[in-house]
PDB file of C-alpha atoms and ligand atoms in Angstrom:
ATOM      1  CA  UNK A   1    -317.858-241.496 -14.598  1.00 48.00           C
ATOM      2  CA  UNK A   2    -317.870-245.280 -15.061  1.00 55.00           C
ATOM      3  CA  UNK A   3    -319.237-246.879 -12.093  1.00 68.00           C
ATOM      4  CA  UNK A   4    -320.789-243.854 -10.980  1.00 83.00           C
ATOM      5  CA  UNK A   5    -323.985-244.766  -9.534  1.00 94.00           C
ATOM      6  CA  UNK A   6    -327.210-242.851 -10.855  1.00 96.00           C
ATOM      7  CA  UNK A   7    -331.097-241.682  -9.723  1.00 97.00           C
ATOM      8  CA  UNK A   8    -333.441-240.308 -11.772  1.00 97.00           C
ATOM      9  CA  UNK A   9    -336.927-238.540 -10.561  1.00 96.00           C
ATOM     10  CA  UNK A  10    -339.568-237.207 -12.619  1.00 96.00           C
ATOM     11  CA  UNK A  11    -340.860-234.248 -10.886  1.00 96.00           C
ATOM     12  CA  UNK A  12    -344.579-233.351 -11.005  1.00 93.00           C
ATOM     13  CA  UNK A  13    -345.168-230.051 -11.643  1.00 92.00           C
ATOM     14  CA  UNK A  14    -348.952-230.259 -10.251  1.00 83.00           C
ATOM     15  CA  UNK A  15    -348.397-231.011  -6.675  1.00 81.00           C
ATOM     16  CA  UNK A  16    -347.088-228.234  -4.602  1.00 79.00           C
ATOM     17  CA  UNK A  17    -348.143-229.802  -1.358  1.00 76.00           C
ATOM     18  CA  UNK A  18    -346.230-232.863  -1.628  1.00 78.00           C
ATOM     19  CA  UNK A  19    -343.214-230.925  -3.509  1.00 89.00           C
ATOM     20  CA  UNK A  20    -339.946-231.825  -2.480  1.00 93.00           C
ATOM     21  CA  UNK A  21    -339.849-235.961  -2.324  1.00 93.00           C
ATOM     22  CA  UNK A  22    -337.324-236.254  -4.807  1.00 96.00           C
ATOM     23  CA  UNK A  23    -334.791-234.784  -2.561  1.00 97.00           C
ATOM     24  CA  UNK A  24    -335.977-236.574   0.323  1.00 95.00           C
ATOM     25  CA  UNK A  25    -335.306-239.785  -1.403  1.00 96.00           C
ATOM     26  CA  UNK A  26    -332.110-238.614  -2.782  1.00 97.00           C
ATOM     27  CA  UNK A  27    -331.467-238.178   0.835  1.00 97.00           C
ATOM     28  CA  UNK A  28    -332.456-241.715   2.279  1.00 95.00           C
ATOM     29  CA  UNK A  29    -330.148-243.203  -0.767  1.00 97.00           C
ATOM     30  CA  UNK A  30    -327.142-241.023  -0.185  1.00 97.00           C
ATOM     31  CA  UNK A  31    -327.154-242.075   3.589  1.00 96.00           C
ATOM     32  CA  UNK A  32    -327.737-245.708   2.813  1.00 96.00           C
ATOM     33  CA  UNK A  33    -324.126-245.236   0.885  1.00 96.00           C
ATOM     34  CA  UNK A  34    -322.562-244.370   4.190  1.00 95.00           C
ATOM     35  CA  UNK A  35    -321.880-240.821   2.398  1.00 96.00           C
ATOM     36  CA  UNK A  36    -320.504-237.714   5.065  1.00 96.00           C
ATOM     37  CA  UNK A  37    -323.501-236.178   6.653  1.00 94.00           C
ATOM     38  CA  UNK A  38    -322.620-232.460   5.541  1.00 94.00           C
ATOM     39  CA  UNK A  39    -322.511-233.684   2.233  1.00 97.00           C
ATOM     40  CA  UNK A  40    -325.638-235.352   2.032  1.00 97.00           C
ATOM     41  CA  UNK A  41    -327.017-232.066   4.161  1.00 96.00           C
ATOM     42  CA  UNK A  42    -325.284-229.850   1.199  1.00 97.00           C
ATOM     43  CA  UNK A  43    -326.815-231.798  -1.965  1.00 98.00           C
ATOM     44  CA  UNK A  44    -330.171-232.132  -0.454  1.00 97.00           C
ATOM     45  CA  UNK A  45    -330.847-228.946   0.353  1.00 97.00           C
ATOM     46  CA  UNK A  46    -329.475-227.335  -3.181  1.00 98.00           C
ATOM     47  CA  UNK A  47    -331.650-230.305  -4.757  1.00 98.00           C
ATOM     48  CA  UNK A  48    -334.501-229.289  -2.888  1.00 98.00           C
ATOM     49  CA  UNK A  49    -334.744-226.157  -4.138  1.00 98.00           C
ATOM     50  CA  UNK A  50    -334.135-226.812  -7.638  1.00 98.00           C
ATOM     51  CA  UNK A  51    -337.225-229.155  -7.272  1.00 98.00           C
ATOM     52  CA  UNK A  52    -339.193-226.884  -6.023  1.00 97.00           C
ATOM     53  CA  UNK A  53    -338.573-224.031  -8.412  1.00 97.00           C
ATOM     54  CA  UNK A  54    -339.077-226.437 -11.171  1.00 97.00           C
ATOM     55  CA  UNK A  55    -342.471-227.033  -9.582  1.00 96.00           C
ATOM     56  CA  UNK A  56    -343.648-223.507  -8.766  1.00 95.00           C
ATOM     57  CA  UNK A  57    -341.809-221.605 -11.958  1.00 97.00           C
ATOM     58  CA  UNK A  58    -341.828-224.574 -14.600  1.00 97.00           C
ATOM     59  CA  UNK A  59    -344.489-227.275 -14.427  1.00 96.00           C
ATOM     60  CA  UNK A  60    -342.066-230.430 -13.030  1.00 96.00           C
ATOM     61  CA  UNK A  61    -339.468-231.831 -14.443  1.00 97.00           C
ATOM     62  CA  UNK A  62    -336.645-234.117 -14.217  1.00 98.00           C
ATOM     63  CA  UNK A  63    -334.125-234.588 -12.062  1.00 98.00           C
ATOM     64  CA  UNK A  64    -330.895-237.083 -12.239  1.00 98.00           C
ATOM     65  CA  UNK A  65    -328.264-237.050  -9.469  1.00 98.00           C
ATOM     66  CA  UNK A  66    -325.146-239.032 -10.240  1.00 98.00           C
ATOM     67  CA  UNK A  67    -322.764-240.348  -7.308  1.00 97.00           C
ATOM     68  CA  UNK A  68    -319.117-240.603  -8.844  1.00 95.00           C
ATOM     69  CA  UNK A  69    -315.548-241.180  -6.964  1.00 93.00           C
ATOM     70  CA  UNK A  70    -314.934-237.834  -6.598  1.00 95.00           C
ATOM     71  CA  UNK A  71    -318.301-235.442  -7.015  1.00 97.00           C
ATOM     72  CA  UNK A  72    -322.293-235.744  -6.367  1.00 98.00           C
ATOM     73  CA  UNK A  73    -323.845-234.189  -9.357  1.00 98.00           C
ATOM     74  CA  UNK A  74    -327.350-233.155  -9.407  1.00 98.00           C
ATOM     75  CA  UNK A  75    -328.651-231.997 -12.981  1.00 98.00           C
ATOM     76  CA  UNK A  76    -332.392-230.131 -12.896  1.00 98.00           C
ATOM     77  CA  UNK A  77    -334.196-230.110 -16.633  1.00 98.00           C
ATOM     78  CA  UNK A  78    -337.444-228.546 -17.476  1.00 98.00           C
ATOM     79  CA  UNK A  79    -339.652-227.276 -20.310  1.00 98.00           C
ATOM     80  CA  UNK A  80    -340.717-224.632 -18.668  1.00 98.00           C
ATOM     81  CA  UNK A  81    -340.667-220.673 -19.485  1.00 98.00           C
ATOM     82  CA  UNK A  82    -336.991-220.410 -18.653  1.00 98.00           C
ATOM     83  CA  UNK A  83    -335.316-217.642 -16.992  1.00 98.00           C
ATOM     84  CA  UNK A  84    -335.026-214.228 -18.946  1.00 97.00           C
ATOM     85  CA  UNK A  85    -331.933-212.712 -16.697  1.00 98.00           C
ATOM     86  CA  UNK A  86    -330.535-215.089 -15.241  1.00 98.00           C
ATOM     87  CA  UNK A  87    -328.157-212.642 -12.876  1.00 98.00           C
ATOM     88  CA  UNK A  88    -330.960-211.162 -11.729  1.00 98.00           C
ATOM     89  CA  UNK A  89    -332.667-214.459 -10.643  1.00 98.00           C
ATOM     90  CA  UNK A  90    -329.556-215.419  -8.818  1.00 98.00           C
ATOM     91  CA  UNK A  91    -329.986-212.508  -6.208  1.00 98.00           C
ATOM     92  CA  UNK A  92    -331.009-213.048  -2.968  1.00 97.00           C
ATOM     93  CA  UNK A  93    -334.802-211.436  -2.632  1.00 97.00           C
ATOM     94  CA  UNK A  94    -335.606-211.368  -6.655  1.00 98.00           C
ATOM     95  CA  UNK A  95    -338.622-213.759  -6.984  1.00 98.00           C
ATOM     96  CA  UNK A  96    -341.776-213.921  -9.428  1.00 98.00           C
ATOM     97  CA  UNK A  97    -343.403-216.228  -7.392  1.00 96.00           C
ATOM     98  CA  UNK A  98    -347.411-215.716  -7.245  1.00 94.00           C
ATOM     99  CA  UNK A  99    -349.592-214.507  -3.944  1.00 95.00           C
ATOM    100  CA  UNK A 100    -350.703-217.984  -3.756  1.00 92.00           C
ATOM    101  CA  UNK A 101    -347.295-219.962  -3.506  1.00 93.00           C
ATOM    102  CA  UNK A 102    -346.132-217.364  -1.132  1.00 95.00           C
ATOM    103  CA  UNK A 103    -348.591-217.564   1.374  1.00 94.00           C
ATOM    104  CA  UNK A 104    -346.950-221.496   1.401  1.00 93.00           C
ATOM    105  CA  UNK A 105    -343.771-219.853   2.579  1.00 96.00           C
ATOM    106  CA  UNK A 106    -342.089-220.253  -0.830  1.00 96.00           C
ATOM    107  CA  UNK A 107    -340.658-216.607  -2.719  1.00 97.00           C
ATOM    108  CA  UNK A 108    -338.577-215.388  -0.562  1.00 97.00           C
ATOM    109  CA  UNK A 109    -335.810-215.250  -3.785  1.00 98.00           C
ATOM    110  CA  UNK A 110    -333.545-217.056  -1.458  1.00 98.00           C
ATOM    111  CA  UNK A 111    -334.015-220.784  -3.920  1.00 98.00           C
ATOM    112  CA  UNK A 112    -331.014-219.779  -6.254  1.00 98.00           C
ATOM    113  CA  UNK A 113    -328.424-217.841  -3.769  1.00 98.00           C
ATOM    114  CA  UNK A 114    -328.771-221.005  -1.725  1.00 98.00           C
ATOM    115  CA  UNK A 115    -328.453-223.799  -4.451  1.00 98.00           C
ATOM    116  CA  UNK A 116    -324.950-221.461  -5.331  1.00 98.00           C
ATOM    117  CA  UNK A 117    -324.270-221.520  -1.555  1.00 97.00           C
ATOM    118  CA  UNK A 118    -324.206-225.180  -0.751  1.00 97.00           C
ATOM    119  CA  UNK A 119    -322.480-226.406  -4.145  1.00 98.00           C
ATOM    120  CA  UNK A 120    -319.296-226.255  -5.017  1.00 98.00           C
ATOM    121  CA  UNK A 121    -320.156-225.315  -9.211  1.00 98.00           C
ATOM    122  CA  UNK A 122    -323.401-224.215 -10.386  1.00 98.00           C
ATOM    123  CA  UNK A 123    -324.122-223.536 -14.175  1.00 98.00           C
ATOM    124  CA  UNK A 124    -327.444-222.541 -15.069  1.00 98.00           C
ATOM    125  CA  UNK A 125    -328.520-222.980 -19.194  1.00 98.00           C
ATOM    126  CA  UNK A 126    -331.697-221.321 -19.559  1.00 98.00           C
ATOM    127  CA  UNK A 127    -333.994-220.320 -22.429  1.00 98.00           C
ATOM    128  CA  UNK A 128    -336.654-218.258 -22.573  1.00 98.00           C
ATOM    129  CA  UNK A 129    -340.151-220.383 -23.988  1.00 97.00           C
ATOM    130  CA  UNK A 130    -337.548-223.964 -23.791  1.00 98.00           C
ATOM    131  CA  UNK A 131    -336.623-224.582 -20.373  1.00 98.00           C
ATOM    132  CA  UNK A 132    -333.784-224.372 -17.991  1.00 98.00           C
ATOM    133  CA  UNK A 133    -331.163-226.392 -17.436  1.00 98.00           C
ATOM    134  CA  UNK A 134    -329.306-226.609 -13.738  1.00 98.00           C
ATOM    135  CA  UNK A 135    -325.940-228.610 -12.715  1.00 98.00           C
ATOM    136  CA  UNK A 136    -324.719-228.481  -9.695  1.00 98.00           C
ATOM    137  CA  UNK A 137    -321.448-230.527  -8.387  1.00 98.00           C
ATOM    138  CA  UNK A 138    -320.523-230.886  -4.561  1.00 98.00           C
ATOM    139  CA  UNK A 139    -317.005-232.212  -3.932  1.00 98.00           C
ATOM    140  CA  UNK A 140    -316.211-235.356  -2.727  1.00 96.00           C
ATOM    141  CA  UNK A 141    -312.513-235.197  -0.205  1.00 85.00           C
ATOM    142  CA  UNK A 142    -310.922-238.113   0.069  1.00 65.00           C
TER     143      UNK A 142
ATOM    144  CA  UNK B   1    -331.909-231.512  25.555  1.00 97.00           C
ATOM    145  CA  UNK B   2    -333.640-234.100  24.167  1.00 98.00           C
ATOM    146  CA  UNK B   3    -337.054-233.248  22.223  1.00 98.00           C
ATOM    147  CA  UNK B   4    -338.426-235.197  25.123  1.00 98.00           C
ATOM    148  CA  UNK B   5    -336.664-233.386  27.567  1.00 98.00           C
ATOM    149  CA  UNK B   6    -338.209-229.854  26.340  1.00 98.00           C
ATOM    150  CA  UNK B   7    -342.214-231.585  26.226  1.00 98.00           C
ATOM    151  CA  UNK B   8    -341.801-232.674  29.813  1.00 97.00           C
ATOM    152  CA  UNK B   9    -340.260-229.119  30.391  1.00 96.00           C
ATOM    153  CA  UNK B  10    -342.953-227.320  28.297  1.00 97.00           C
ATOM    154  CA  UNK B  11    -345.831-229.521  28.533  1.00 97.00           C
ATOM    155  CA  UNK B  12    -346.608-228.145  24.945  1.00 98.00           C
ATOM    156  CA  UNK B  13    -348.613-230.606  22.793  1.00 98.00           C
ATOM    157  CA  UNK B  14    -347.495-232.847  20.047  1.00 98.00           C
ATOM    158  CA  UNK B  15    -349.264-233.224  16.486  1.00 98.00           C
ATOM    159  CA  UNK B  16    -346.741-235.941  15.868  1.00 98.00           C
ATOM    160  CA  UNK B  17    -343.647-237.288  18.068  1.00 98.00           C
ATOM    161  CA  UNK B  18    -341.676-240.092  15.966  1.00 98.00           C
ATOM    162  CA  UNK B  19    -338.027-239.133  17.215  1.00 98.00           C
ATOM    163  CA  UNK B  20    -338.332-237.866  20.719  1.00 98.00           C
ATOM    164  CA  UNK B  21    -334.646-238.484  21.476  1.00 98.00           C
ATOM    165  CA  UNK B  22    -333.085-235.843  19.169  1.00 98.00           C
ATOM    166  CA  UNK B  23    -330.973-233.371  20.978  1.00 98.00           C
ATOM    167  CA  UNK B  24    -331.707-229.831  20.141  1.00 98.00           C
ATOM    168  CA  UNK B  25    -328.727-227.924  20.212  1.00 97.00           C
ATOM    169  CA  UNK B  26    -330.238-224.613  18.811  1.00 97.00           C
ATOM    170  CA  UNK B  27    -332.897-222.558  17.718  1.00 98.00           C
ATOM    171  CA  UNK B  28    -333.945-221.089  14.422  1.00 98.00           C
ATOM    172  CA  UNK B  29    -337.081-218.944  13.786  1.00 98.00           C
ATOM    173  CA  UNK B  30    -338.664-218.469  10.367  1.00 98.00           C
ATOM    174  CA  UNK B  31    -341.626-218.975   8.088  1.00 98.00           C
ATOM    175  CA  UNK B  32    -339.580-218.264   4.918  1.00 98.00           C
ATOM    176  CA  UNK B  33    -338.767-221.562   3.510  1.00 97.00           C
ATOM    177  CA  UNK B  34    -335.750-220.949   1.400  1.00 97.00           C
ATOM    178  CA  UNK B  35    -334.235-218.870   4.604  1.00 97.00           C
ATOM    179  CA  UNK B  36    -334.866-221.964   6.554  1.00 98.00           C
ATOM    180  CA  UNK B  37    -333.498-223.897   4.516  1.00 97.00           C
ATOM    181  CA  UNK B  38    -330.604-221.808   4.132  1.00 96.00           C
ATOM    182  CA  UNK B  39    -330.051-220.957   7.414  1.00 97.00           C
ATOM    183  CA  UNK B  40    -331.607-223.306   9.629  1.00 98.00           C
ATOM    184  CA  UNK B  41    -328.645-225.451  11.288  1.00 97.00           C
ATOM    185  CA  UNK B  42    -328.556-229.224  11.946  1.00 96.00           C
ATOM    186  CA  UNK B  43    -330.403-230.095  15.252  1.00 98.00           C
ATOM    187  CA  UNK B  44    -332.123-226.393  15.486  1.00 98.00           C
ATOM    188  CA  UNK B  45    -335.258-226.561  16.919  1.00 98.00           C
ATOM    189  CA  UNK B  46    -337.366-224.584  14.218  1.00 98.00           C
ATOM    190  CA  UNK B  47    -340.447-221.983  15.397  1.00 98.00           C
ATOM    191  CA  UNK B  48    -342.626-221.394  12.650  1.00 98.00           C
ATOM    192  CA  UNK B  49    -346.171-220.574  11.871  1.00 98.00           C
ATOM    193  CA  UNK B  50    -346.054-222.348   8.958  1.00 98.00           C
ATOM    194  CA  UNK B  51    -348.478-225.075   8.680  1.00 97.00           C
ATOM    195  CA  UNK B  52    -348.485-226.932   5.204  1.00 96.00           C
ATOM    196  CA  UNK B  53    -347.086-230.119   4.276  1.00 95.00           C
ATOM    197  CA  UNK B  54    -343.982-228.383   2.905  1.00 96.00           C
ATOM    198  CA  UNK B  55    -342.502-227.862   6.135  1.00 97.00           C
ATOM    199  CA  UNK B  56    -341.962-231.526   6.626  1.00 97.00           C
ATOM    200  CA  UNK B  57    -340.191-231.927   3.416  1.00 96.00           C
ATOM    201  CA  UNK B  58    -338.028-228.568   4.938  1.00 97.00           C
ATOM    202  CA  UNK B  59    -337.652-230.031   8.535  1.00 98.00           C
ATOM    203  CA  UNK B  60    -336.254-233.541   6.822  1.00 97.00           C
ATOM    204  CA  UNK B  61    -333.989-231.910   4.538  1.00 96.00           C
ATOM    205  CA  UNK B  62    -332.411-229.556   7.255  1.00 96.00           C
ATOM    206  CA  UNK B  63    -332.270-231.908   9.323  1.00 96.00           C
ATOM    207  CA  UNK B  64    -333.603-229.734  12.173  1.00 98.00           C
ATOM    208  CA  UNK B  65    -334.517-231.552  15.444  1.00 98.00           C
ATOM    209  CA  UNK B  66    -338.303-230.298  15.287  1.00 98.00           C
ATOM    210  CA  UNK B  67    -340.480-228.096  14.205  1.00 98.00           C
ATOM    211  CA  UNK B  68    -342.408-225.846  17.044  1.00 98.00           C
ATOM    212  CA  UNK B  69    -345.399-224.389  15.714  1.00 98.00           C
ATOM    213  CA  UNK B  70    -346.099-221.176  17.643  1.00 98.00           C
ATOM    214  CA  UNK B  71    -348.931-218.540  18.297  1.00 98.00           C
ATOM    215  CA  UNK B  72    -351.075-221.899  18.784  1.00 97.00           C
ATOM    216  CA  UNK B  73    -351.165-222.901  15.517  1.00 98.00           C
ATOM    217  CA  UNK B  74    -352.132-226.464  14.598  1.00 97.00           C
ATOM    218  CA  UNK B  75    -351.009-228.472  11.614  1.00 98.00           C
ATOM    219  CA  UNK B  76    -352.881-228.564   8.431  1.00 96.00           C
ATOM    220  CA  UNK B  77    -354.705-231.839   7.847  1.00 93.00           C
ATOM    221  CA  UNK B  78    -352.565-234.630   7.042  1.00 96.00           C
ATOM    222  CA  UNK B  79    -349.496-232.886   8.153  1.00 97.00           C
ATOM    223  CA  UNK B  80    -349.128-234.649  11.548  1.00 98.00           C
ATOM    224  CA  UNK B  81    -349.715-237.994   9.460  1.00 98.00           C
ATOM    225  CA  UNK B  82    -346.589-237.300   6.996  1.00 96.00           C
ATOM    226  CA  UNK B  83    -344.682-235.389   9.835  1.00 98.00           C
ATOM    227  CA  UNK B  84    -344.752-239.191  11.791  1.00 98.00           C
ATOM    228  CA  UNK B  85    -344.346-241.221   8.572  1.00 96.00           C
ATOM    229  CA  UNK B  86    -340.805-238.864   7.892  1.00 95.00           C
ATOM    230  CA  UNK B  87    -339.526-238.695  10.724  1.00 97.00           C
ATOM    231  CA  UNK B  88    -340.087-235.197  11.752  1.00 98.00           C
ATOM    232  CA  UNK B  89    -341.162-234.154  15.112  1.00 98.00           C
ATOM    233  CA  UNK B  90    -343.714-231.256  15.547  1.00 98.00           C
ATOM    234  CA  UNK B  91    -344.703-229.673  18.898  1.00 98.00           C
ATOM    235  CA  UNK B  92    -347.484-226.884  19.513  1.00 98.00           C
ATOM    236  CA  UNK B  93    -346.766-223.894  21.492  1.00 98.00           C
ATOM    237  CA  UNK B  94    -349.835-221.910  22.322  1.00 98.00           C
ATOM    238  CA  UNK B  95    -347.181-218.827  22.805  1.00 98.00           C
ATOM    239  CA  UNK B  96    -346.255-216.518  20.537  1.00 98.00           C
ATOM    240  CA  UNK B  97    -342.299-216.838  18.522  1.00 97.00           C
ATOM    241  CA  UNK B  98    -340.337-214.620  21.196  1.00 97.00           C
ATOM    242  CA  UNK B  99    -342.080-216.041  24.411  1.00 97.00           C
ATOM    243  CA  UNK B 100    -341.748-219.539  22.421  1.00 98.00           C
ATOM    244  CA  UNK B 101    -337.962-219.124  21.906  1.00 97.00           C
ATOM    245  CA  UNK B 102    -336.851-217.135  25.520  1.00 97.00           C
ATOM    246  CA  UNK B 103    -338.022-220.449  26.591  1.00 96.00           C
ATOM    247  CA  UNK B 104    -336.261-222.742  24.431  1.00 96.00           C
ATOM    248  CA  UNK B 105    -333.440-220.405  25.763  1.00 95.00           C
ATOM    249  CA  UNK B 106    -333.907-221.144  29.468  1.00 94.00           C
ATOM    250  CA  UNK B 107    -333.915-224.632  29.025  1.00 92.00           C
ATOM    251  CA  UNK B 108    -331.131-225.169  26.454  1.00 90.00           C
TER     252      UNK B 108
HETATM  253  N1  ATP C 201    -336.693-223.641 -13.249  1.00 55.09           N
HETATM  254  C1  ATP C 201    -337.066-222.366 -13.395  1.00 55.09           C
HETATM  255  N2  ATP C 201    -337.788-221.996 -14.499  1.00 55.09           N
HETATM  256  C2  ATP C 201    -338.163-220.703 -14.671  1.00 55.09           C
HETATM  257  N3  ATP C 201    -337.865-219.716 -13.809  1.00 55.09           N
HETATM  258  C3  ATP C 201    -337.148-220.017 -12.716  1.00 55.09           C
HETATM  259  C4  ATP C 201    -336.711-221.354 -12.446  1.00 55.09           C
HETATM  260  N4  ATP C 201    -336.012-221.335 -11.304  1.00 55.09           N
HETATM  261  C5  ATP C 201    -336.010-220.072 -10.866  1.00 55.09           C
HETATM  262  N5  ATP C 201    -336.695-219.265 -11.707  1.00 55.09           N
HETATM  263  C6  ATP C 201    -336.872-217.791 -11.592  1.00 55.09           C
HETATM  264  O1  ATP C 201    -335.871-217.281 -10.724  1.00 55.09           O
HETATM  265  C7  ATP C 201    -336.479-216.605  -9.613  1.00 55.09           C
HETATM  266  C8  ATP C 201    -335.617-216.784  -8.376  1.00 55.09           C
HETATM  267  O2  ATP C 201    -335.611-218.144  -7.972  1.00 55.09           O
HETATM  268  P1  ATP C 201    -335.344-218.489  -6.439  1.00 55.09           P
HETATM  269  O3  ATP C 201    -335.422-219.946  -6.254  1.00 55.09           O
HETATM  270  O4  ATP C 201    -334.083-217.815  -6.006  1.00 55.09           O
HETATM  271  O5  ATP C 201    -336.541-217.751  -5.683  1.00 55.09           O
HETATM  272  P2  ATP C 201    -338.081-218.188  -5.604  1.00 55.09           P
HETATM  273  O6  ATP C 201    -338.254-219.574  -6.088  1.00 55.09           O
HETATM  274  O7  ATP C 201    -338.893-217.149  -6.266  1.00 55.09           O
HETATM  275  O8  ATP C 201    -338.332-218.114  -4.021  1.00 55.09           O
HETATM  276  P3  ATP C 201    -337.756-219.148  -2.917  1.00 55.09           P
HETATM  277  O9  ATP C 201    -336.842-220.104  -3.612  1.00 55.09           O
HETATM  278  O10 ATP C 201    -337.027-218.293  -1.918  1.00 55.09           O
HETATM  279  O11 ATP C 201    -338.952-219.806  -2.332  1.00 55.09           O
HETATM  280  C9  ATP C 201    -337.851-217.205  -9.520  1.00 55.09           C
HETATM  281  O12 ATP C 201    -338.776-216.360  -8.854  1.00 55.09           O
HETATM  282  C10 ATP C 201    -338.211-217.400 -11.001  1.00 55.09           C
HETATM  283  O13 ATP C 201    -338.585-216.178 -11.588  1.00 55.09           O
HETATM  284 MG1   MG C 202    -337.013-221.093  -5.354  1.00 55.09          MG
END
């Protein structure tokens, strides 16, 4: 990946209101490099919500999206409780988001299935009591 | 149509207008934001009666043309303040989601 170009975002795990503003920035910067709209469309919406989960399931985190020749990779790192079943989490509905985060619109177990959706790999390294780890990759044609 | 287009149509109000030109080339109705963000497609007008700041981050990241708030709900404070500072256009319907979007449908 030499030459790739590189953000990083610290993501605060307090704020649920303003959640999100990594990926909006990662969107403003992938535009500004002329990149193809559906791809910046993909990445920011699979970054989103791997932001927010790390928000509402892991108290923040980081975040570090790399643009190389031929992939955008977005890698998601907490220390938060980590995911127990991690097959189960990845189906669309499961969530163990609380009352109050839902009444924001958030828990609808959709997070995962969609970060899979709109990527072209996903690997998810999780441990229960460390953290979770996320990569994603979406394809660059040329 | 234009944003613009479907205000003069409507005459619903606006909490915040910063891109009245975007053409709205469909509709998308949801208050679930992972299915809207899933879901949702480029340009959709999006009827909601979700309120919160999180629905601007949603509406940028989607890339939907604006949100319509239905059932005449209003934004939450601050809202209409980051909704004009991103970009994001947000009208008020005082109808509920159906009649909102059988009239979205007439005019698209
Ligand atoms: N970073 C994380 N740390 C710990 N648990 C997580 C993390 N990300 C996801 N999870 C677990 O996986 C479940 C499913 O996540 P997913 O994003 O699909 O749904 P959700 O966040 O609950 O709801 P939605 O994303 O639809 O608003 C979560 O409810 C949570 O239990
Ligand atoms: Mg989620």
């Amino acid at each position: 990946m030499s030459g790739a170009l590189s953000f990083h975002f610290d993501v605060d795990g307090e704020n649920f209101t303003m959640a999100g503003q990594a990926s909006v920035q990662v969107k403003k910067n992938l535009r500004r490099l002329g990149l193809p709209p559906e791809v910046i469309r993909r990445v920011s919406i699979a970054m989103y919500e791997g932001e927010i989960n790390m928000v509402i399931h892991a108290g923040g985190g980081h975040a570090e999206v790399v643009v190389a020749e031929d992939a955008i990779e977005i890698v998601l790192q907490d220390n938060g409780p980590g995911i127990a079943n991690i097959e189960q989490a990845m189906q669309a509905g499961f969530s163990t988001a609380p009352d109050a985060i839902r009444s924001l619109g958030f828990g609808a177990g959709m997070g995962l299935p969609n970060m899979k959706r709109y990527t072209d790999e996903m690997d998810i390294q999780s441990e229960v009591g460390r953290g979770t780890r996320i990569t994603m990759r979406v394809l660059l044609e040329n | 149509m234009t944003v613009r287009e479907l205000i003069q149509q409507t005459q619903w109000p606006t909490a915040a207008l910063p891109a009245a030109d975007r053409e709205i080339t469909g509709v998308y109705m949801g208050d679930l934001l992972s299915w809207v963000m899933g879901r949702a497609k480029e340009s959709d007008a999006w009827i909601t009666i979700m309120s919160n700041n999180n629905i601007v981050a949603v509406a940028t990241l989607a890339d939907t043309a604006c949100i319509i708030l239905a059932e005449g709900v209003t934004p939450d404070p601050g809202v209409a303040a980051l909704a004009e500072q991103k970009g994001v256009n947000i009208l008020c319907s005082p109808v509920g989601a159906y009649e909102t979007a059988r009239l979205l449908s007439e005019y698209l």
